[in-house]
CSV table of C-alpha atoms (C1' of nucleotides) and ligand atoms in Angstrom, one decimal:
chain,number,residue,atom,x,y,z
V,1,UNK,CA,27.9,-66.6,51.2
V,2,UNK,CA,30.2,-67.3,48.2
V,3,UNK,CA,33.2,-69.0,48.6
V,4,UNK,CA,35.1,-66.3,51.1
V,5,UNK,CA,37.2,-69.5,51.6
V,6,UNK,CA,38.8,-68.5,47.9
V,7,UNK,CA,38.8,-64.8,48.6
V,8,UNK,CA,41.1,-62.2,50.4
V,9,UNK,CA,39.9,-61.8,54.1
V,10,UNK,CA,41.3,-60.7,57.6
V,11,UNK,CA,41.8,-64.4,58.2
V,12,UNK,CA,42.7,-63.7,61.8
V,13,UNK,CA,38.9,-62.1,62.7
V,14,UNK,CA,37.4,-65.1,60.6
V,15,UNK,CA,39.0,-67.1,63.4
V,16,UNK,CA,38.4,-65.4,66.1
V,17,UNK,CA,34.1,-64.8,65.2
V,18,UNK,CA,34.5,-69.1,64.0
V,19,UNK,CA,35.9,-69.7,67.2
V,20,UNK,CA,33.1,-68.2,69.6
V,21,UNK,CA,30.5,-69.5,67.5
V,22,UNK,CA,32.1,-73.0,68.2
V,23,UNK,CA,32.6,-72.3,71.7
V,24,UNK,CA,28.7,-70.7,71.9
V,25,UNK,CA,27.5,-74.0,70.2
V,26,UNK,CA,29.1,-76.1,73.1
V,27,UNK,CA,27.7,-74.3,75.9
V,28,UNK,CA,24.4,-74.1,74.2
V,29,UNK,CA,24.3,-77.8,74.3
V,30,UNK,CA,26.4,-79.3,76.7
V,31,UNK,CA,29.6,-80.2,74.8
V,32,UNK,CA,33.1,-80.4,76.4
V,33,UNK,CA,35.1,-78.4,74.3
V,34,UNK,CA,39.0,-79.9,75.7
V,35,UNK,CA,41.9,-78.8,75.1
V,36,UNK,CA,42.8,-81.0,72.8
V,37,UNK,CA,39.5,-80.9,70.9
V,38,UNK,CA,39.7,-77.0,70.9
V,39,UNK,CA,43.0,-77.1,69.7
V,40,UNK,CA,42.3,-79.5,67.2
V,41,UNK,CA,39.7,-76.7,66.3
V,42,UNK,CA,42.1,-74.0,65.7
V,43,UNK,CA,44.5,-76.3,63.8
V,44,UNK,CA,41.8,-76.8,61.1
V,45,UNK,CA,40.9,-73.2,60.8
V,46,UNK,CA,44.1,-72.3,60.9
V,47,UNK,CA,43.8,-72.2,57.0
V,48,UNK,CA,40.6,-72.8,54.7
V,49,UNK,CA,42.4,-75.9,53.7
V,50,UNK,CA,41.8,-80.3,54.4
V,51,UNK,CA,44.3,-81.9,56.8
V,52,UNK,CA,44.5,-85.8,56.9
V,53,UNK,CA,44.2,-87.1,60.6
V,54,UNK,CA,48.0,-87.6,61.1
V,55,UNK,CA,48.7,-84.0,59.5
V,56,UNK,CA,46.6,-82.6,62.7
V,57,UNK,CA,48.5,-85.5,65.3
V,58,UNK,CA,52.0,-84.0,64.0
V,59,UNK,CA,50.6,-80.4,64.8
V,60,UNK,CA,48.7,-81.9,68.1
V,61,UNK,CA,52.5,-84.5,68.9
V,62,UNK,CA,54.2,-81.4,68.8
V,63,UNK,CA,52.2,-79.0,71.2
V,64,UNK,CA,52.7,-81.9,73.7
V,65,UNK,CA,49.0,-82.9,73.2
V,66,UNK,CA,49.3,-86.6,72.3
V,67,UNK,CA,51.2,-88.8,70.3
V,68,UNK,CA,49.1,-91.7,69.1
V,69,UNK,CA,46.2,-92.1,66.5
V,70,UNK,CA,43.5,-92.1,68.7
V,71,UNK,CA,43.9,-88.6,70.0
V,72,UNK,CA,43.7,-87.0,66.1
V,73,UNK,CA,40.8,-89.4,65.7
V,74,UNK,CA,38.6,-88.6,68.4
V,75,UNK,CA,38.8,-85.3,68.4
V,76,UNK,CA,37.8,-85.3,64.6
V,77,UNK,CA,35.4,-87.6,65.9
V,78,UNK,CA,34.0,-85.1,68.8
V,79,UNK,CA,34.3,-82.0,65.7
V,80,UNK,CA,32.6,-83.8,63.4
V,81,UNK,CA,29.7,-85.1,65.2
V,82,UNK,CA,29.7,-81.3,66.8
V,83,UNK,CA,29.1,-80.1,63.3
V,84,UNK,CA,32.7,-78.1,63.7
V,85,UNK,CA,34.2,-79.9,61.1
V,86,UNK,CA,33.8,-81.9,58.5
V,87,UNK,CA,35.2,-84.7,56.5
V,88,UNK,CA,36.2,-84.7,53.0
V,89,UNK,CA,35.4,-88.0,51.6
V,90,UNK,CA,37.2,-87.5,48.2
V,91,UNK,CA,40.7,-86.6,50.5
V,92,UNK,CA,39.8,-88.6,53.7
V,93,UNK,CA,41.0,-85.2,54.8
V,94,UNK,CA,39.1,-82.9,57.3
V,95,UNK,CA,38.3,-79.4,57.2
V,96,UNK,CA,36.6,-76.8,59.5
V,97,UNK,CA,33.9,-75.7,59.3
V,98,UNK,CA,33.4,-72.2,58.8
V,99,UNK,CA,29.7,-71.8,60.0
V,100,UNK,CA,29.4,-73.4,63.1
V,101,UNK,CA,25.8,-73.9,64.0
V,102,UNK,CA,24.3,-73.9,61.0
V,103,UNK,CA,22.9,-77.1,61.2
V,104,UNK,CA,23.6,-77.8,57.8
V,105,UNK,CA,23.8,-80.1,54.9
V,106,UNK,CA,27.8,-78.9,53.2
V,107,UNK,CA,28.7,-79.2,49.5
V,108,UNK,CA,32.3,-78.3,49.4
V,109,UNK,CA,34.5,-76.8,46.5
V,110,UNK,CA,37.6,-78.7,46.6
V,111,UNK,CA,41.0,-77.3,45.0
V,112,UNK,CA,43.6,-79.9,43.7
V,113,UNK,CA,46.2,-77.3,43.4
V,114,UNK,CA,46.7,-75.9,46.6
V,115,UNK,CA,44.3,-78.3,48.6
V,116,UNK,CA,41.7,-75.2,50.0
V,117,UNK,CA,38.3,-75.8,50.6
V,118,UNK,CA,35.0,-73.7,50.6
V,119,UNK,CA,31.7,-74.7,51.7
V,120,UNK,CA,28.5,-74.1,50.0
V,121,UNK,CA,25.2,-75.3,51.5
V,122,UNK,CA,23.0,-77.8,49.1
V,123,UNK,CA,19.5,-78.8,49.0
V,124,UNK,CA,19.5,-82.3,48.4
V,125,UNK,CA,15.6,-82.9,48.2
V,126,UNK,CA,15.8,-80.3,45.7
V,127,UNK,CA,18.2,-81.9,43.2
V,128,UNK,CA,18.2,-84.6,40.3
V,129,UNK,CA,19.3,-86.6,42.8
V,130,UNK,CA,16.4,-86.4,45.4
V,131,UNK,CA,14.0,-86.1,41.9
V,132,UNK,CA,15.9,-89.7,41.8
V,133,UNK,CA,15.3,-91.3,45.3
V,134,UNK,CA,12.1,-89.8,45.5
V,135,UNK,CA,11.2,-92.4,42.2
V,136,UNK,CA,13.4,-94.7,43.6
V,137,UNK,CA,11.3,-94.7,47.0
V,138,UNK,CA,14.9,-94.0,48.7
V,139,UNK,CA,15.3,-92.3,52.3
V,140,UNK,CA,18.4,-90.0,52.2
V,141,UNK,CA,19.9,-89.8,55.4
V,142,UNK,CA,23.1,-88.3,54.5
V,143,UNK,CA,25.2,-86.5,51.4
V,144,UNK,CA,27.9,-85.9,50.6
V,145,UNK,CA,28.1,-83.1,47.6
V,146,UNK,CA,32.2,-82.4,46.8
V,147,UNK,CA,33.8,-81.1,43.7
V,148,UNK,CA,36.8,-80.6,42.7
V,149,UNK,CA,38.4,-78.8,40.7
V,150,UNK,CA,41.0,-75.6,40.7
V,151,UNK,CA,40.3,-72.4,42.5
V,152,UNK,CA,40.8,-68.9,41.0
V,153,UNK,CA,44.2,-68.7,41.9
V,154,UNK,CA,45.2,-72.0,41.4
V,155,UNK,CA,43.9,-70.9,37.7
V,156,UNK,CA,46.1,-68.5,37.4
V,157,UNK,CA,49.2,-70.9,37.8
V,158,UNK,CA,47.8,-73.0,34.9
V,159,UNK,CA,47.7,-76.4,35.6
R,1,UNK,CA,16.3,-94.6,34.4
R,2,UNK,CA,14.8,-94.9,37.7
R,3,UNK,CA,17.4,-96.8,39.8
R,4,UNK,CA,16.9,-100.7,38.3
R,5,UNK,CA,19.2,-101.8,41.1
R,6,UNK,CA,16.6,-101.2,44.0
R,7,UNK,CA,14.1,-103.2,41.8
R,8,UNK,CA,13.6,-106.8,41.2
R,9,UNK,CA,15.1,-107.4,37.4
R,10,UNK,CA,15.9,-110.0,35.6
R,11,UNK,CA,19.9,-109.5,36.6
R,12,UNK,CA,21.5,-112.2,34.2
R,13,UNK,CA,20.5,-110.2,31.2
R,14,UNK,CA,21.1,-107.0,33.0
R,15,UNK,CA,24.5,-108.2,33.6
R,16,UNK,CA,24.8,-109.8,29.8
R,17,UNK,CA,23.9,-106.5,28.1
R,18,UNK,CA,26.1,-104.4,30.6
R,19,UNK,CA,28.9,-106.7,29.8
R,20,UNK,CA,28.4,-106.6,25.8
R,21,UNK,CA,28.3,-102.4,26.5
R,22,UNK,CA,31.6,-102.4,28.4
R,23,UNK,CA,33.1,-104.4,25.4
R,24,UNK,CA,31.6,-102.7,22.6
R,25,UNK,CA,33.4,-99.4,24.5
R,26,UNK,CA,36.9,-101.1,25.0
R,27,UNK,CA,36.9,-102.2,21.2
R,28,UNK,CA,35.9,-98.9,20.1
R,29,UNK,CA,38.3,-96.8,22.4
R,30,UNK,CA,40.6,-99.2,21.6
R,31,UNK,CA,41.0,-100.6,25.3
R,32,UNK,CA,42.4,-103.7,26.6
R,33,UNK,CA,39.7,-105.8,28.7
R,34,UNK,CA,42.3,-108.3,29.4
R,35,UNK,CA,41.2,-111.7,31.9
R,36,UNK,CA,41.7,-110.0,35.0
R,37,UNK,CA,39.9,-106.7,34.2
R,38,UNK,CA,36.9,-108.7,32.6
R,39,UNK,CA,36.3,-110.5,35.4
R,40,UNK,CA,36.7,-108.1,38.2
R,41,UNK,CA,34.3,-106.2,36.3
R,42,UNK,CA,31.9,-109.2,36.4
R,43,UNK,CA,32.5,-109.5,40.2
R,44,UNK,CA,32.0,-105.7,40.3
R,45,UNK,CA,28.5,-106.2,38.5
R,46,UNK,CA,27.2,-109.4,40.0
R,47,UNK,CA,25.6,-107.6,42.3
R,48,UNK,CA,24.5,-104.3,42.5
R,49,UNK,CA,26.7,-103.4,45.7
R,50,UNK,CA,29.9,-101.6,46.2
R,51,UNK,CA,33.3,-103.6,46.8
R,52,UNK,CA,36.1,-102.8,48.8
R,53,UNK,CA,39.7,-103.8,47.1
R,54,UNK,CA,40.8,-106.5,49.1
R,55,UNK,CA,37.0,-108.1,48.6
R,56,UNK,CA,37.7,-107.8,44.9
R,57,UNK,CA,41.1,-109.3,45.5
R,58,UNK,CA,39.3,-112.2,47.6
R,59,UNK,CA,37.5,-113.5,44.5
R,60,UNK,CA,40.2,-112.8,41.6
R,61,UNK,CA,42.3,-114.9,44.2
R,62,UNK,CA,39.9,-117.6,44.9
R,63,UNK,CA,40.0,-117.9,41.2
R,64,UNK,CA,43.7,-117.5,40.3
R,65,UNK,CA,44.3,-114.2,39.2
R,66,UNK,CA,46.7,-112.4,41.3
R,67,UNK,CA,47.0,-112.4,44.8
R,68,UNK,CA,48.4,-109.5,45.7
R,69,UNK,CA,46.7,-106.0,45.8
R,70,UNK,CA,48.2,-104.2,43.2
R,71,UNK,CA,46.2,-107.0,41.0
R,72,UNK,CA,43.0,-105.8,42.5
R,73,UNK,CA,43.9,-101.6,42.4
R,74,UNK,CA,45.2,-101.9,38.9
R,75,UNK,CA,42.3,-103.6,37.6
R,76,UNK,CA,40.1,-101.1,39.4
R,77,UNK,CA,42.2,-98.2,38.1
R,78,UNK,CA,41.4,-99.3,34.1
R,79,UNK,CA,38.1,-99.7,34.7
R,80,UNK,CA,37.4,-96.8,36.7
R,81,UNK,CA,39.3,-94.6,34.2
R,82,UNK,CA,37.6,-96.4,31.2
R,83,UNK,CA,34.3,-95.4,32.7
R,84,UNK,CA,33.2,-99.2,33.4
R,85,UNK,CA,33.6,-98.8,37.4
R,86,UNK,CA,32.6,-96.2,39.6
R,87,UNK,CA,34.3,-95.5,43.4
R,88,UNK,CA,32.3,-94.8,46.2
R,89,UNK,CA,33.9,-92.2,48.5
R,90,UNK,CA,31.9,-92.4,51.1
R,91,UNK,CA,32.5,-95.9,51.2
R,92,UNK,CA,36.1,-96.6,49.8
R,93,UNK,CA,34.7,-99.3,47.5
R,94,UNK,CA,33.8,-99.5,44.3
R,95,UNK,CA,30.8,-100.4,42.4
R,96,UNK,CA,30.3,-101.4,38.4
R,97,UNK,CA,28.5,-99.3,35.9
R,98,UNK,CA,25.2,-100.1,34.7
R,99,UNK,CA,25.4,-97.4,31.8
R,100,UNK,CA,29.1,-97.5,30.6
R,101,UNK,CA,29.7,-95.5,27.7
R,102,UNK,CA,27.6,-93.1,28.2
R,103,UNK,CA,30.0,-90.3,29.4
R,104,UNK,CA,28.3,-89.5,32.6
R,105,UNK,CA,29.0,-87.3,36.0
R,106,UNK,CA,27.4,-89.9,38.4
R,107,UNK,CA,25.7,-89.9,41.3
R,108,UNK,CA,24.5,-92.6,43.7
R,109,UNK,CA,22.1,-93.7,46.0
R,110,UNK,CA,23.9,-95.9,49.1
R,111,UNK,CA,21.9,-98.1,50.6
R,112,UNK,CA,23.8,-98.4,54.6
R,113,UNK,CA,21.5,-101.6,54.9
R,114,UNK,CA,22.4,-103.7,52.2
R,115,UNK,CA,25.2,-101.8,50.6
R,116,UNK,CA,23.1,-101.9,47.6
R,117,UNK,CA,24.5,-98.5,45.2
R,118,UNK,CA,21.5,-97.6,42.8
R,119,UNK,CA,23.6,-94.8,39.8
R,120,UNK,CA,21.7,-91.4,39.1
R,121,UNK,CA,22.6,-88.5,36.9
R,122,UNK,CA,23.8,-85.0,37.6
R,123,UNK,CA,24.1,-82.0,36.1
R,124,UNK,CA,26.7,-80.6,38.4
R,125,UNK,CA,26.8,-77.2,36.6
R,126,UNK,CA,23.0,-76.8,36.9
R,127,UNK,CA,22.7,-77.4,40.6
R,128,UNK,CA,23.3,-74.7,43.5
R,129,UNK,CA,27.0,-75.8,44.0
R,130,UNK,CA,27.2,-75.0,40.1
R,131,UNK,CA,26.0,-72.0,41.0
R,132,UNK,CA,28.3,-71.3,43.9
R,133,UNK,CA,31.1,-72.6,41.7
R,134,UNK,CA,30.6,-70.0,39.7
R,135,UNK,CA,30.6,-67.6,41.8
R,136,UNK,CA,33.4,-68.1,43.4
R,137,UNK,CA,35.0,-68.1,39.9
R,138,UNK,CA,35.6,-72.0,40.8
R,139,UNK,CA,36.7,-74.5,38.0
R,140,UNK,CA,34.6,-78.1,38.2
R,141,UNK,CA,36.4,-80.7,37.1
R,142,UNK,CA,34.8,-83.9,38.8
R,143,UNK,CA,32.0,-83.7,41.2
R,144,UNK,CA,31.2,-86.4,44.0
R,145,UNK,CA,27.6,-86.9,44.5
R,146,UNK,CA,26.6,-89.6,46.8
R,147,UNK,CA,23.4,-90.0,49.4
R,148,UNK,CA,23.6,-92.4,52.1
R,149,UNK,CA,20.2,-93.9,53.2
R,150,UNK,CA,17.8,-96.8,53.2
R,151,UNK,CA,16.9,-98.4,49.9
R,152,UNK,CA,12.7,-99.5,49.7
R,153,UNK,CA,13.7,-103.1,50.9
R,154,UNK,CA,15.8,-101.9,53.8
R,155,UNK,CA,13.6,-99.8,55.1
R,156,UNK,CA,10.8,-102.5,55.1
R,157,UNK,CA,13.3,-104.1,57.9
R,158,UNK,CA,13.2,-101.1,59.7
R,159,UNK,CA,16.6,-99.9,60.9
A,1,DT,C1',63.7,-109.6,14.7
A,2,DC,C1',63.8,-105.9,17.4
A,3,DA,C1',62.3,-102.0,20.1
A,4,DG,C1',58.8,-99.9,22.5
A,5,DT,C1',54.8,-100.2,25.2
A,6,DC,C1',51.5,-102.2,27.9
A,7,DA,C1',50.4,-105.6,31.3
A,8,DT,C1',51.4,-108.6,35.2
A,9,DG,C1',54.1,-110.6,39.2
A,10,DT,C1',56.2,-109.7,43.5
A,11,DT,C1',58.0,-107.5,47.5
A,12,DA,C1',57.7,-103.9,50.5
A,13,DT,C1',55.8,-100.0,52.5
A,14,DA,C1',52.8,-95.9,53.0
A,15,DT,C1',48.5,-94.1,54.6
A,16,DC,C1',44.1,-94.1,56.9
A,17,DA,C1',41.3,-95.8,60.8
A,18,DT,C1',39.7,-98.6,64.8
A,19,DA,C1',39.5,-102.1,68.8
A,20,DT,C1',40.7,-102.7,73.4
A,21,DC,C1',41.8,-101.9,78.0
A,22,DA,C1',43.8,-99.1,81.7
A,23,DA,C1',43.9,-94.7,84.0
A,24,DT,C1',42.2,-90.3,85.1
A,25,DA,C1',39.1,-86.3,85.4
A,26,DC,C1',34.5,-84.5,85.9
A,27,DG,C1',30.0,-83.6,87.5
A,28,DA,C1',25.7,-85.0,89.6
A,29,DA,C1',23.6,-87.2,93.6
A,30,DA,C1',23.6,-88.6,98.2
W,1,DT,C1',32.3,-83.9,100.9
W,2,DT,C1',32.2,-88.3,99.5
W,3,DT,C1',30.7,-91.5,96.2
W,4,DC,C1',29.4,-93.1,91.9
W,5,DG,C1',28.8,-93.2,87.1
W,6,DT,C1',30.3,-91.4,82.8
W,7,DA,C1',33.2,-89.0,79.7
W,8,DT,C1',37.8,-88.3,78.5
W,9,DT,C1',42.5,-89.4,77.8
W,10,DG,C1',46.7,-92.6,77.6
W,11,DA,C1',48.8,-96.5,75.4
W,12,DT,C1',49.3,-100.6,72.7
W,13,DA,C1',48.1,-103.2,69.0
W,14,DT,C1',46.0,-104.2,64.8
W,15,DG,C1',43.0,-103.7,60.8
W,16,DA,C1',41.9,-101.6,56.4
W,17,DT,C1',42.9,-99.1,52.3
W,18,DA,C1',46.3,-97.8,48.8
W,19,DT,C1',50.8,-97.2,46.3
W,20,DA,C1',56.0,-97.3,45.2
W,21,DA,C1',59.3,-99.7,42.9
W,22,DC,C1',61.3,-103.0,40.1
W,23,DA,C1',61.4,-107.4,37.5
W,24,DT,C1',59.2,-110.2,34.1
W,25,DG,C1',56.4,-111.3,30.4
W,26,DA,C1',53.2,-110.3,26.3
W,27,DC,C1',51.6,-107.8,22.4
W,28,DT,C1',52.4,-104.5,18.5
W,29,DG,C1',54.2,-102.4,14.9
W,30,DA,C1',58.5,-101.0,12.5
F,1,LIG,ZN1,39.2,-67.3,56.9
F,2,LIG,ZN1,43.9,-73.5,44.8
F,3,LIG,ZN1,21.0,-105.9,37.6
F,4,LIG,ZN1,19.2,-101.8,51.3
DNA sequence: TCAGTCATGTTATATCATATCAATACGAAA
DNA sequence: TTTCGTATTGATATGATATAACATGACTGA
């Protein structure tokens, strides 16, 4: 589980197996997987990267699958609530998500040069931070764990 | 350190001493805390609850200084970058620091009931995405850590 | 005093996100 | 199979967050 997001991999199977977990998820419990939802899907897998809403309508606009707002925005909406994508609160960008299923609490690595993201899983009780709101008599509900920073190739390239 | 801004405290003094910190920095790093900046950061710290912008902007304007939004984003700017602000990404908003000076990777407890942001330490490079980060031969150069929840007094209310 | 830099004023616009209502498709129950 | 309720999509408008660009003014140090 580290980081394959970074790494060299036959991209095209890492579709394909994200895909039918998605697709197996929905069936399992009773989710409409559309075509503009699944398509929305496959845009964001397309590469381990974060696409802002209106990055995934121009891709949606130009498939012929709508034109406005909206239609980016509720499908993030469906994908995110699914648990098939997620959203990247330091980019208000979305990503997706490469372990469907997993029902799972992300951190993500985020890379300012060329924008790619990996997930990692966290354990916020575990952390400083739930040492923290345990004192503080604070009920997490949600995190968000994101870092950014420059991947190994993005290294490479200096800054 | 455990969260103060859950807590009943005696604010005006928390607010005097943060103040005298956050001007003992400037003067020693040689910042600017010019009229506008001082007193967004006293909006910012009046109470202990993330800000949008344009709420920011609301009060600066009610008071005469600026009415447009750059006002409100460059003040925000200089104090985030001189460590005396925080943003929320979860929120869009920003929130004043209760420690400035000390040169800190925050991390905060969001109350969804009251808004209320309560600042915790991290130790990104300790925790399992440090850890994965490393792995993944991943650089860290900022880390987001935020938990969305119920503060003690918020939960009292139930949801 | 003058040049250089930092800060502010102002206008316009870019970017991200949602409210609302109408129309349609779908699936379960009768 | 028809009917009804709900989920989804289409379409228009607007709200919320953030920055670009350029002019003006203030402070600083040669
Ligand atoms: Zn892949
Ligand atoms: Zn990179
Ligand atoms: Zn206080
Ligand atoms: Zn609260």
């Amino acid at each position: 589980m580290s980081a394959i997001e970074f790494r060299d991999h036959d991209h095209a199977a890492c579709m394909r197996s994200t895909m039918q977990a998605a697709e197996a998820q929905c069936t399992a419990r009773g989710l409409r997987l559309t075509p503009v939802r699944r398509r929305a899907l496959e845009i964001l897998l397309a590469e381990h990267r974060a696409l802002g809403a209106y990055d995934l309508l121009a891709h949606l606009s130009a498939e012929g699958l709508g034109t406005q707002p909206p239609v980016a925005y509720r499908a993030l909406d469906f994908l995110v609530k699914a648990g098939l994508a997620h959203k990247i609160e330091a980019l208000n960008a979305y990503v997706g998500c490469v372990q469907p299923g997993a029902d799972h609490a992300p951190a993500f690595l985020i890379c300012r040069g060329c924008r790619s993201v990996a997930e990692a899983e966290t354990t916020p009780s575990q952390s400083r931070l739930g040492d923290a709101a345990r004192a503080a008599g604070f009920r997490i509900e949600r995190s968000v764990v994101e870092a950014e920073g420059l991947c190994p190739a993005c290294q490479k390239d200096d800054i």
